[in-house]
mmCIF file of C-alpha atoms and ligand atoms in Angstrom:
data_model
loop_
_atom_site.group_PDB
_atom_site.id
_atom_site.type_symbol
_atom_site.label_atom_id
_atom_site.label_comp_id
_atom_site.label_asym_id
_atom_site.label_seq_id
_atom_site.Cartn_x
_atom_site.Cartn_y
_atom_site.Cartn_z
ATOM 1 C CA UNK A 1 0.000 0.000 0.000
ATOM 2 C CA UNK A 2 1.225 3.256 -0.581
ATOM 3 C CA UNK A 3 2.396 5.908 1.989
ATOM 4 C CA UNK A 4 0.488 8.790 3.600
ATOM 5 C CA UNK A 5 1.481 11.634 2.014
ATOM 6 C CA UNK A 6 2.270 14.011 4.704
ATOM 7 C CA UNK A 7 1.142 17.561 2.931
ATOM 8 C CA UNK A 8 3.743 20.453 4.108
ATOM 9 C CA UNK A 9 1.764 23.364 2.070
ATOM 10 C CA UNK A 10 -1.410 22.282 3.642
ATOM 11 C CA UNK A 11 0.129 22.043 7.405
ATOM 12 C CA UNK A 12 2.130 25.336 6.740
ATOM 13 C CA UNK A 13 -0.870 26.976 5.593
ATOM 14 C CA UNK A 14 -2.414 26.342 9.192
ATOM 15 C CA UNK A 15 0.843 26.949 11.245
ATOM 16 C CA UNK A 16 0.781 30.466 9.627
ATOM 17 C CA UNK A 17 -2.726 30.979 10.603
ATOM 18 C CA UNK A 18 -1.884 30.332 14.124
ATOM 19 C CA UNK A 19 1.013 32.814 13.952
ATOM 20 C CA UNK A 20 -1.586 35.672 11.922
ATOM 21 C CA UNK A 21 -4.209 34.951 14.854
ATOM 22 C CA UNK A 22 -1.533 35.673 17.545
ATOM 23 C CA UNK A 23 0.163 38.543 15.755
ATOM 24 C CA UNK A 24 -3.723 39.993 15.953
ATOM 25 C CA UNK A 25 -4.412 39.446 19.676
ATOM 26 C CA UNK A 26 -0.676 41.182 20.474
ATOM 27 C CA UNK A 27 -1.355 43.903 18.241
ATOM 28 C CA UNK A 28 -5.166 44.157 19.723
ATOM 29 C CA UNK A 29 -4.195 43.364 23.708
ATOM 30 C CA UNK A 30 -1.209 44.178 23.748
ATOM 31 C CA UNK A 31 -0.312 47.405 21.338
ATOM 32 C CA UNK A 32 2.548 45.305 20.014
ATOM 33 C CA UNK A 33 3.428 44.359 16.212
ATOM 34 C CA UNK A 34 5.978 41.179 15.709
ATOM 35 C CA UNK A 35 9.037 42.711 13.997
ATOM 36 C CA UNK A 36 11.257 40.339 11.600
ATOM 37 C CA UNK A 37 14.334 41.669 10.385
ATOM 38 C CA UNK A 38 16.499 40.680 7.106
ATOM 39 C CA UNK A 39 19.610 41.349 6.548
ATOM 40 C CA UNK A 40 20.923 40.412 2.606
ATOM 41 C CA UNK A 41 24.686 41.386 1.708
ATOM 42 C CA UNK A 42 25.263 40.440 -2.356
ATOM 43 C CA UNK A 43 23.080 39.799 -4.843
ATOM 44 C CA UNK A 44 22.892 36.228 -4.779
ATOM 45 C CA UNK A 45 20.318 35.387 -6.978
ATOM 46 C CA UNK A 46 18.609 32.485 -4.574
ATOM 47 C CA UNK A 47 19.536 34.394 -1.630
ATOM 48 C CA UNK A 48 17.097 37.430 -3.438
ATOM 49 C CA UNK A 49 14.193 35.406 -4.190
ATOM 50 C CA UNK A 50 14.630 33.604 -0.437
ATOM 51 C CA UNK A 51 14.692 37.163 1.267
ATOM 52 C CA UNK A 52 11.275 38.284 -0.877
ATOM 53 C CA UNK A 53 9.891 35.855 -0.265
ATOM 54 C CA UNK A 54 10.152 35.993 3.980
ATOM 55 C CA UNK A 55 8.974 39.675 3.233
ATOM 56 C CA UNK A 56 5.990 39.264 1.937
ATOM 57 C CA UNK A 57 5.292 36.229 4.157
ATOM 58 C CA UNK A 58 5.730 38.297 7.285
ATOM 59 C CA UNK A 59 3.695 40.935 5.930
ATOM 60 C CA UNK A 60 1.082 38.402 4.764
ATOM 61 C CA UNK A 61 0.834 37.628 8.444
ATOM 62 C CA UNK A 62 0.439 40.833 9.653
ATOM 63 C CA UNK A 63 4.159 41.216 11.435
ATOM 64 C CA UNK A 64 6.468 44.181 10.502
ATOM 65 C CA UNK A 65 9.077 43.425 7.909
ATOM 66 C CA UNK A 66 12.182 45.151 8.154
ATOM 67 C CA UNK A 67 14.779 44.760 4.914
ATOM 68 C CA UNK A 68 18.260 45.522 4.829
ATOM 69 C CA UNK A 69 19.640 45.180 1.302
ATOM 70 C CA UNK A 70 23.455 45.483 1.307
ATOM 71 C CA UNK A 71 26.126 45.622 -1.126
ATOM 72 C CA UNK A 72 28.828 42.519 -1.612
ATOM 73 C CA UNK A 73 31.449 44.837 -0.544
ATOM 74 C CA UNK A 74 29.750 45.704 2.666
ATOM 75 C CA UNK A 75 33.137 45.878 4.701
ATOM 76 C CA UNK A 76 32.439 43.374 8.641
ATOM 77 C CA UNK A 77 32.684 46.278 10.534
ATOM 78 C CA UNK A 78 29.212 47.880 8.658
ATOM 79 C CA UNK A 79 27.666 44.851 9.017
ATOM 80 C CA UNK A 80 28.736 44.539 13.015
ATOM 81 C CA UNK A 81 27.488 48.138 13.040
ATOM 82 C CA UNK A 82 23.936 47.184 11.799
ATOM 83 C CA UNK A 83 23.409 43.879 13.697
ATOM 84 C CA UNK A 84 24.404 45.796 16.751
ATOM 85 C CA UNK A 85 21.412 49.050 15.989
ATOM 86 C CA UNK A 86 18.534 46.341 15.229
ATOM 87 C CA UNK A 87 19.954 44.215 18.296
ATOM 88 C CA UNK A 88 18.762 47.725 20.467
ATOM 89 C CA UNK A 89 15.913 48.448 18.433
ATOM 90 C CA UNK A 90 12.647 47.544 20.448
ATOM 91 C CA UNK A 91 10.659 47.224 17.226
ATOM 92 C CA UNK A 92 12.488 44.150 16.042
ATOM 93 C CA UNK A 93 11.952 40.651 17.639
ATOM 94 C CA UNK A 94 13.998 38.979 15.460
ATOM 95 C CA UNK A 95 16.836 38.998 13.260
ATOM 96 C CA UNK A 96 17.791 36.914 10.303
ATOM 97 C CA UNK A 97 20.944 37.683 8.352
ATOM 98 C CA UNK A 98 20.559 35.273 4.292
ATOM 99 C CA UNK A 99 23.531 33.117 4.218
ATOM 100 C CA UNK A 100 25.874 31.967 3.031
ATOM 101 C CA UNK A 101 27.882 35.441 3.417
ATOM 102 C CA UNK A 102 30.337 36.795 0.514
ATOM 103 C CA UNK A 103 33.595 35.265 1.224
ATOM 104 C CA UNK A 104 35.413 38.238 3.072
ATOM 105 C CA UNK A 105 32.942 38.386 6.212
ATOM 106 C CA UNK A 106 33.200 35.790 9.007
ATOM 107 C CA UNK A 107 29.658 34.209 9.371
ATOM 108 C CA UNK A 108 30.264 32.412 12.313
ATOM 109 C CA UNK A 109 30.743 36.434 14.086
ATOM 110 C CA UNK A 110 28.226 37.723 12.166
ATOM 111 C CA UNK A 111 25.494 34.846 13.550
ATOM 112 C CA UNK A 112 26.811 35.314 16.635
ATOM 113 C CA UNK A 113 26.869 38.997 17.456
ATOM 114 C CA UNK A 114 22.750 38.937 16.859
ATOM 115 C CA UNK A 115 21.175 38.736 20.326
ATOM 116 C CA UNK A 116 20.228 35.311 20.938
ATOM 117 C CA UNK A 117 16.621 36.100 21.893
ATOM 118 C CA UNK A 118 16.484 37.595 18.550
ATOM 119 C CA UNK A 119 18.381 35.199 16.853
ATOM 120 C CA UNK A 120 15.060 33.506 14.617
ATOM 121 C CA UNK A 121 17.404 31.468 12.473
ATOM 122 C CA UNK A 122 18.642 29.456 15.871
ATOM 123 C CA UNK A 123 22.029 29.472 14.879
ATOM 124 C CA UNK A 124 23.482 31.864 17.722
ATOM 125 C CA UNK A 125 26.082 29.237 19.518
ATOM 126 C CA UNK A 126 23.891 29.582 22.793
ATOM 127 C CA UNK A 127 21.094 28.851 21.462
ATOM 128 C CA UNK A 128 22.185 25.703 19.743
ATOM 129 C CA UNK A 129 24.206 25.063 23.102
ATOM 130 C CA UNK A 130 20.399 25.607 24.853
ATOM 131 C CA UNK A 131 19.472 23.270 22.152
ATOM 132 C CA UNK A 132 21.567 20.778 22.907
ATOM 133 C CA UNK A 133 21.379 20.976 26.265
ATOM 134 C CA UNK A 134 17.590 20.415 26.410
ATOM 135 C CA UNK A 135 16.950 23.510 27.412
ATOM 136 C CA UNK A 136 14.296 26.923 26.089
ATOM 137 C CA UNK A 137 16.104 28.293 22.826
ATOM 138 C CA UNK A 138 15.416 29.790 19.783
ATOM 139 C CA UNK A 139 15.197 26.484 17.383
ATOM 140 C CA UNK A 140 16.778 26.127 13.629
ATOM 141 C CA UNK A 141 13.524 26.565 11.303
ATOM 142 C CA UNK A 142 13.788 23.790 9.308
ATOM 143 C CA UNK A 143 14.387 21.353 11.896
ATOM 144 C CA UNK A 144 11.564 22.833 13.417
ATOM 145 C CA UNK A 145 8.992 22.304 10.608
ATOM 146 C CA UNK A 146 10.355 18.724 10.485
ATOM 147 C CA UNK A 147 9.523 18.168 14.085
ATOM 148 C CA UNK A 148 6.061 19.833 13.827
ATOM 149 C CA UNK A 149 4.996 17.544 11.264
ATOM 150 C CA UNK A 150 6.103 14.228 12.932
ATOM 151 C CA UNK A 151 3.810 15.509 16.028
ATOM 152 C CA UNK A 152 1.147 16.242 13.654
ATOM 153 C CA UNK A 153 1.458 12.811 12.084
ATOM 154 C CA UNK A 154 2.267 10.814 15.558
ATOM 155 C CA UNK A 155 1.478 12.341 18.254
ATOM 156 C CA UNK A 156 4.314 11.296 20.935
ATOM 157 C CA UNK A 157 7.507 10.528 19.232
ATOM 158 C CA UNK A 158 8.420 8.830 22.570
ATOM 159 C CA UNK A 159 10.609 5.928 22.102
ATOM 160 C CA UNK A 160 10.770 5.848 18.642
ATOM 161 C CA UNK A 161 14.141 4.938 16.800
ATOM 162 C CA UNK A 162 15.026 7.962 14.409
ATOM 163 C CA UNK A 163 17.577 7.701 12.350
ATOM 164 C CA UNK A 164 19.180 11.103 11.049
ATOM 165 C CA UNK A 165 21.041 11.337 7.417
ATOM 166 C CA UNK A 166 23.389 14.153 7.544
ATOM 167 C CA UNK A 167 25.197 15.837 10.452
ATOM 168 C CA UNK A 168 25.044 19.607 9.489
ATOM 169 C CA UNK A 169 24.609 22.729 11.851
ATOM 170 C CA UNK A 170 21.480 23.640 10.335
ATOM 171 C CA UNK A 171 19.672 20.740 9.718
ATOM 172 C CA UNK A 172 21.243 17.237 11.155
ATOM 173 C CA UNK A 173 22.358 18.086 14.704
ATOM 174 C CA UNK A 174 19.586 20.190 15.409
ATOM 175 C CA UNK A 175 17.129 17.612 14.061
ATOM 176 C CA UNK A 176 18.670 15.187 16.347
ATOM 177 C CA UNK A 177 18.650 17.361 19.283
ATOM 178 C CA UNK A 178 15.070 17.655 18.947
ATOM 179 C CA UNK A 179 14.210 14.098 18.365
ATOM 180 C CA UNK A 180 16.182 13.320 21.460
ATOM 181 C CA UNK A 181 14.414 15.958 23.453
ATOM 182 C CA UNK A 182 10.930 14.285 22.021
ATOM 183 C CA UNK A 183 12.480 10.759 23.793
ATOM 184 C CA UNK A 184 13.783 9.343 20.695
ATOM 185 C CA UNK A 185 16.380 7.160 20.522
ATOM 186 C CA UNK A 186 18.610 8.470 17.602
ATOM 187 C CA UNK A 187 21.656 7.802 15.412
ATOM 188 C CA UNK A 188 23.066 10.100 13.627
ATOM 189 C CA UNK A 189 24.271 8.426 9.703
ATOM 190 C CA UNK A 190 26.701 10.811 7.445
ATOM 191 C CA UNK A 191 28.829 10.065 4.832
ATOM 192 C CA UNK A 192 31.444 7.844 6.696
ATOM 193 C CA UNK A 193 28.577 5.574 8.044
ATOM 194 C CA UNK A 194 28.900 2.093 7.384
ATOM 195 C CA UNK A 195 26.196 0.056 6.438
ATOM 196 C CA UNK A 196 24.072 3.411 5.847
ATOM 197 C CA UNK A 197 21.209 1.295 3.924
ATOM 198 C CA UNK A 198 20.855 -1.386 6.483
ATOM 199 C CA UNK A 199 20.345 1.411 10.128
ATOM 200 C CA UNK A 200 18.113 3.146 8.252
ATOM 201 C CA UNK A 201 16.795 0.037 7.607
ATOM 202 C CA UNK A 202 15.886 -0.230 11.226
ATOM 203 C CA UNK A 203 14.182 2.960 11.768
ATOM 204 C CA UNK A 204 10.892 3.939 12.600
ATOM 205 C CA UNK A 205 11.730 7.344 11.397
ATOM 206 C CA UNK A 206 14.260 8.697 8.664
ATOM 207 C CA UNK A 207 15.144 12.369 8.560
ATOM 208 C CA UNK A 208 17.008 12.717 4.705
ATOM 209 C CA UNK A 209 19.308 15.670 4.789
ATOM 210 C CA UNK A 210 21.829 14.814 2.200
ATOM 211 C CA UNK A 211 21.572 17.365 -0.605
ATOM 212 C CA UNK A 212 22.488 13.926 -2.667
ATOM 213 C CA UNK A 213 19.076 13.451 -5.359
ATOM 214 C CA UNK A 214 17.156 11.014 -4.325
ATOM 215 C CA UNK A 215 20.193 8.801 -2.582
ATOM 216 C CA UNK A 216 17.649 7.081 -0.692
ATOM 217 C CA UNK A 217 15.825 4.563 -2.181
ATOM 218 C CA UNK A 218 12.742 2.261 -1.279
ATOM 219 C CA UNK A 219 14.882 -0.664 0.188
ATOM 220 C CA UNK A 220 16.648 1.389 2.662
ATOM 221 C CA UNK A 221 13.637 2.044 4.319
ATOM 222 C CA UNK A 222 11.756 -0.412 6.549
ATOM 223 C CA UNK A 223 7.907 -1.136 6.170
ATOM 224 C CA UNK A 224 5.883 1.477 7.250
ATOM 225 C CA UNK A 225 8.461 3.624 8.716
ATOM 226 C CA UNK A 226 7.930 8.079 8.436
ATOM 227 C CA UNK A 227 10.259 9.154 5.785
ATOM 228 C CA UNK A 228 11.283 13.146 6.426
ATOM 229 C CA UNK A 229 12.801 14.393 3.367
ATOM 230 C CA UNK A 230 14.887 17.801 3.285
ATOM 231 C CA UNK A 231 16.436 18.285 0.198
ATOM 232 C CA UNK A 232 16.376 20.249 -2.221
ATOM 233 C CA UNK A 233 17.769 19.401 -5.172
ATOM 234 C CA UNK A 234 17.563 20.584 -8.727
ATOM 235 C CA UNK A 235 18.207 18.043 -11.635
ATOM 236 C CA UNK A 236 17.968 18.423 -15.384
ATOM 237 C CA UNK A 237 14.319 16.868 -16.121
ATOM 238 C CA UNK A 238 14.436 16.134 -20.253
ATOM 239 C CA UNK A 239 10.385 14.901 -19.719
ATOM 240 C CA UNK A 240 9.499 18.407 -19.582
ATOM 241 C CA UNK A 241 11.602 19.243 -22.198
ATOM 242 C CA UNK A 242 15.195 20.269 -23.449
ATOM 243 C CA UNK A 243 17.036 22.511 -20.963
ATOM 244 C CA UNK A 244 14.738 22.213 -18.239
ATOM 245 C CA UNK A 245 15.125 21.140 -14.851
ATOM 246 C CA UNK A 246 13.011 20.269 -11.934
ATOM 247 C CA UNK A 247 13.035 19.531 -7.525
ATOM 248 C CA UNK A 248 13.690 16.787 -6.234
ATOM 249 C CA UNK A 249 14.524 16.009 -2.519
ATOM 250 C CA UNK A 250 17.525 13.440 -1.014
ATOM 251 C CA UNK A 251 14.808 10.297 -1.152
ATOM 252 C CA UNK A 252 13.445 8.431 -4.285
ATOM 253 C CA UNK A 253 9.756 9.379 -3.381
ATOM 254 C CA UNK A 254 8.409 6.578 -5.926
ATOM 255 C CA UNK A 255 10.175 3.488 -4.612
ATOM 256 C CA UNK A 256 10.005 4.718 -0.982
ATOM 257 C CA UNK A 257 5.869 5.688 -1.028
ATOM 258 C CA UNK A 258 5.889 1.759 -1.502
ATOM 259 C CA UNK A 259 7.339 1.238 1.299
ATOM 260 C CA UNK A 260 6.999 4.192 3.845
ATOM 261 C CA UNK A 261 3.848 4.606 6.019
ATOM 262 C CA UNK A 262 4.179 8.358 6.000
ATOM 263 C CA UNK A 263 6.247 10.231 3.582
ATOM 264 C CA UNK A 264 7.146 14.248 3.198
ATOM 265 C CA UNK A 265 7.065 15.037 -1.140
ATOM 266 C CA UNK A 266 9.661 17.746 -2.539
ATOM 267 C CA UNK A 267 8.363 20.085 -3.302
ATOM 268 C CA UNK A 268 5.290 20.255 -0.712
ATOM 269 C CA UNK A 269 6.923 19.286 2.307
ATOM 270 C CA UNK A 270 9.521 20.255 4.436
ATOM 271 C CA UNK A 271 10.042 23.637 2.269
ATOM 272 C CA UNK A 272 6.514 25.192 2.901
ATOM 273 C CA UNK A 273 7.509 24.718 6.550
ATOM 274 C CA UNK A 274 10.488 26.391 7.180
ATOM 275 C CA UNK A 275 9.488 29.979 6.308
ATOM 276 C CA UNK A 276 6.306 29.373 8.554
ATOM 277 C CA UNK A 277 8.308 28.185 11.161
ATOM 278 C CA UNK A 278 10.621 31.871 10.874
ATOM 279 C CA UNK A 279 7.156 33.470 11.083
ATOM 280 C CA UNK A 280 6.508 31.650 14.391
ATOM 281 C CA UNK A 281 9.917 31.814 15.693
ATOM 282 C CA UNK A 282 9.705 35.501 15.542
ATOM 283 C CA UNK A 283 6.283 35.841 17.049
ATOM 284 C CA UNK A 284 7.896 33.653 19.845
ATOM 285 C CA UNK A 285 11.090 35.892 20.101
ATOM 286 C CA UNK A 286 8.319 38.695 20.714
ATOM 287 C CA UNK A 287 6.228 36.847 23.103
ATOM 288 C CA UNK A 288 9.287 36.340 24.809
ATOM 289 C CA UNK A 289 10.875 39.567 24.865
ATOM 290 C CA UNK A 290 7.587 41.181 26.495
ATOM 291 C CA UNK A 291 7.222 38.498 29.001
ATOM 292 C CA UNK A 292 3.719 37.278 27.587
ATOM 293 C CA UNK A 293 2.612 33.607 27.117
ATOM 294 C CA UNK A 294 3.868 31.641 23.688
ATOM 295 C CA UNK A 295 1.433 30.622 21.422
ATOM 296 C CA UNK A 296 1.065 26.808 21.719
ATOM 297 C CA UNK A 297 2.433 24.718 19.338
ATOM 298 C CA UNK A 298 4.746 27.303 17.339
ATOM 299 C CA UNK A 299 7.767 25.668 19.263
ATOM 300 C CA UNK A 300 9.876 22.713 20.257
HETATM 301 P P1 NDP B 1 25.278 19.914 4.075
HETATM 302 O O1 NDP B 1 25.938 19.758 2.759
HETATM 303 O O2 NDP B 1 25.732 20.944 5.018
HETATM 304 O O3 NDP B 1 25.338 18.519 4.841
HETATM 305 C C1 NDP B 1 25.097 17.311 4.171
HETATM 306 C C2 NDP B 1 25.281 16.168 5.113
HETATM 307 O O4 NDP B 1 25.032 14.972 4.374
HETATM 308 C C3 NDP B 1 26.712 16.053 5.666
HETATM 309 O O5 NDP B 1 26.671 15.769 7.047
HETATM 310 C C4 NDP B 1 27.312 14.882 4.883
HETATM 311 O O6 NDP B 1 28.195 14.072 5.631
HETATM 312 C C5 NDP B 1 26.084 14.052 4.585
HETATM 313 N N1 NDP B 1 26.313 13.235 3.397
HETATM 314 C C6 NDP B 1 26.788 13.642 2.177
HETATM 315 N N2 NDP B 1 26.886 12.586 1.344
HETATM 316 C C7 NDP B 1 26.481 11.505 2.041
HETATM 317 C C8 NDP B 1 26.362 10.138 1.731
HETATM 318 N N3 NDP B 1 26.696 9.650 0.537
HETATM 319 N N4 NDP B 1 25.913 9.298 2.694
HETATM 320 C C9 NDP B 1 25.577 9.768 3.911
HETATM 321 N N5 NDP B 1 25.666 11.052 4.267
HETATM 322 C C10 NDP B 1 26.118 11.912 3.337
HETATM 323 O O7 NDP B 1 23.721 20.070 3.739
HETATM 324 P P2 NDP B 1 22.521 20.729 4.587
HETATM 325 O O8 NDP B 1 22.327 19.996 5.843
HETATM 326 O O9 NDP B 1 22.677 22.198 4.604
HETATM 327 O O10 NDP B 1 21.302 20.432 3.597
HETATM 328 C C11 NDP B 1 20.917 19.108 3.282
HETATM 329 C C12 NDP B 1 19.836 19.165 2.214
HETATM 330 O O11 NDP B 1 18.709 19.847 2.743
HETATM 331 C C13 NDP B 1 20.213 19.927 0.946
HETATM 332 O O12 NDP B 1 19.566 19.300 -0.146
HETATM 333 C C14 NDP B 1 19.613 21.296 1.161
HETATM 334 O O13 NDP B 1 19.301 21.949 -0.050
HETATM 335 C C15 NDP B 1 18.361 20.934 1.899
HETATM 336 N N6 NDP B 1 17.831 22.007 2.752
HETATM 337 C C16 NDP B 1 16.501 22.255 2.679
HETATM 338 C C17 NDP B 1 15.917 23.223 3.452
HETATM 339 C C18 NDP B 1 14.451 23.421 3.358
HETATM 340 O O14 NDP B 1 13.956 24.475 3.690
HETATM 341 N N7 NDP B 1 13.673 22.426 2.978
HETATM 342 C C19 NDP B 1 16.719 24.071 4.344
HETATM 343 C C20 NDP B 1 18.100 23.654 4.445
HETATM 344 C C21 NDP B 1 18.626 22.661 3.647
HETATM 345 P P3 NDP B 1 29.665 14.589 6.115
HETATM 346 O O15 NDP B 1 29.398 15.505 7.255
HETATM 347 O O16 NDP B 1 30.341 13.321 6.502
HETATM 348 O O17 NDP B 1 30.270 15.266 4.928
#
């Protein structure tokens, strides 16, 4: 039988109503507006379309949307220089500077001199040390829209064996900080794994962040298990015609929807999620900031 399909635009769709609702009872009881804001140095054309895109998403949702468009020569001492004014500025909850960075600025400083209550993107080194640690933090979006979906789909996660492919800062470790803190027991595969095909193999859940098309195929996976899938990948596609290309994540989706019993598509999955999960990790950071209760279910 074939998989549930686990629909990311659909469940994004309603995480971003919860954050418009909440953004309307701050404004309304509180005389507060959500501020996010973006910081893009270079005119990286993905970068562009990623930045517009979070802009008219915020606004969409009723937050304030605050864009700083910078050139590629911006020197690190400009870009300290702004990070430090919206770091002070009360009208901005969060902050979110587009990587990756043009070569000459250190991105490692530059993530970390944004205030960690601010820090929306959860890649401040105390907030992934709060991560790691179990403990309240600011939480990596994508990892975030991953984990939202398996509660969705299962409820308690408790005791499940997870098995995550690919051990980067933004997606793997945080991903398996989070299934830990949900009581999973987790491994964590990457590309000197041995016997890759056979753990996952054993998994109730696989998490797919690879950036390898469609590495993972339908016998890796074990019957019935919840495939996650991450990637993003584009590949020529000669079906649709000459020159043109098309998305496809780190999991064969037709040979694994075989097998799976839940299954994330690409596009339509994780994607949708993440920018709804910066939406509700900034209306969080705002919550936060003025002391007032979280909405429920916007965090890990
Ligand atoms: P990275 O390139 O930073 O990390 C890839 C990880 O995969 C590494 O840990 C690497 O292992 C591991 N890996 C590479 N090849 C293999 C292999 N053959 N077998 C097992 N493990 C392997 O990628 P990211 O984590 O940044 O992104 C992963 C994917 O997710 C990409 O497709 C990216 O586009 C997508 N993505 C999607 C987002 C979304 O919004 N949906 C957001 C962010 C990323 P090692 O460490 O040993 O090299």
């Amino acid at each position: 039988m074939s998989a549930h399909i686990i629909d990311g635009k659909k469940f994004a769709e309603k995480v971003r109503a919860k954050v418009a609702d909440h953004v309307t009872r701050l404004k309304e009881e509180n005389g507060i507006t959500p501020g996010l804001a973006v910081v893009l140095v270079g005119e990286d054309p993905a970068s562009q379309v990623y930045v517009r895109n979070k802009h008219k998403s915020t606004v969409e949702v009723g937050m304030n949307s605050f864009e700083h468009r910078l050139s590629a020569e911006t020197s690190e001492a400009d870009l300290l220089a702004l990070i430090d004014q919206l770091n002070t500025d009360p009208a901005v909850h969060g902050i979110l500077c587009q990587l990756p960075l043009p070569r000459h600025l250190n991105e490692e400083l530059v993530i970390n001199s944004i205030l960690p209550e601010k820090d929306v993107d959860g890649f401040h080194i105390s907030n992934v040390g709060l991560l790691s640690t179990g403990q309240k933090s600011m939480v990596p979006c994508t990892p975030l829209g991953c984990l939202m979906m398996l509660r969705d789909y299962h409820g308690s996660l408790s005791g499940m064996n997870a098995v995550v492919v690919g051990r980067s800062n933004i997606v793997g470790k945080p991903m398996a900080n989070l299934l830990l803190k949900d009581s999973c027991t987790v491994t964590i595969a990457h590309s000197r794994t041995k016997n890759i095909e056979a753990l996952c193999r054993t998994a109730d859940i696989v998490v797919a962040a690879v950036g390898r098309p469609e590495m993972i195929t339908g016998d890796w996976i074990g019957k019935g298990a919840t495939v996650i899938d991450v990637g993003i990948n584009r590949v020529p596609a000669p079906e649709k015609g000459e020159g043109k290309m098309k998305l496809v994540g780190d999991v064969e989706f037709a040979s694994v929807v075989e097998k799976a019993g839940a299954i994330t598509p690409v596009p339509g999955g994780v994607g949708p999620m993440t920018i709804a999960c910066l939406l509700a990790n900034t209306v969080t950071a705002c919550c936060r900031a003025h002391h007032l209760s979280e909405p429920e279910g916007l965090t890990a």
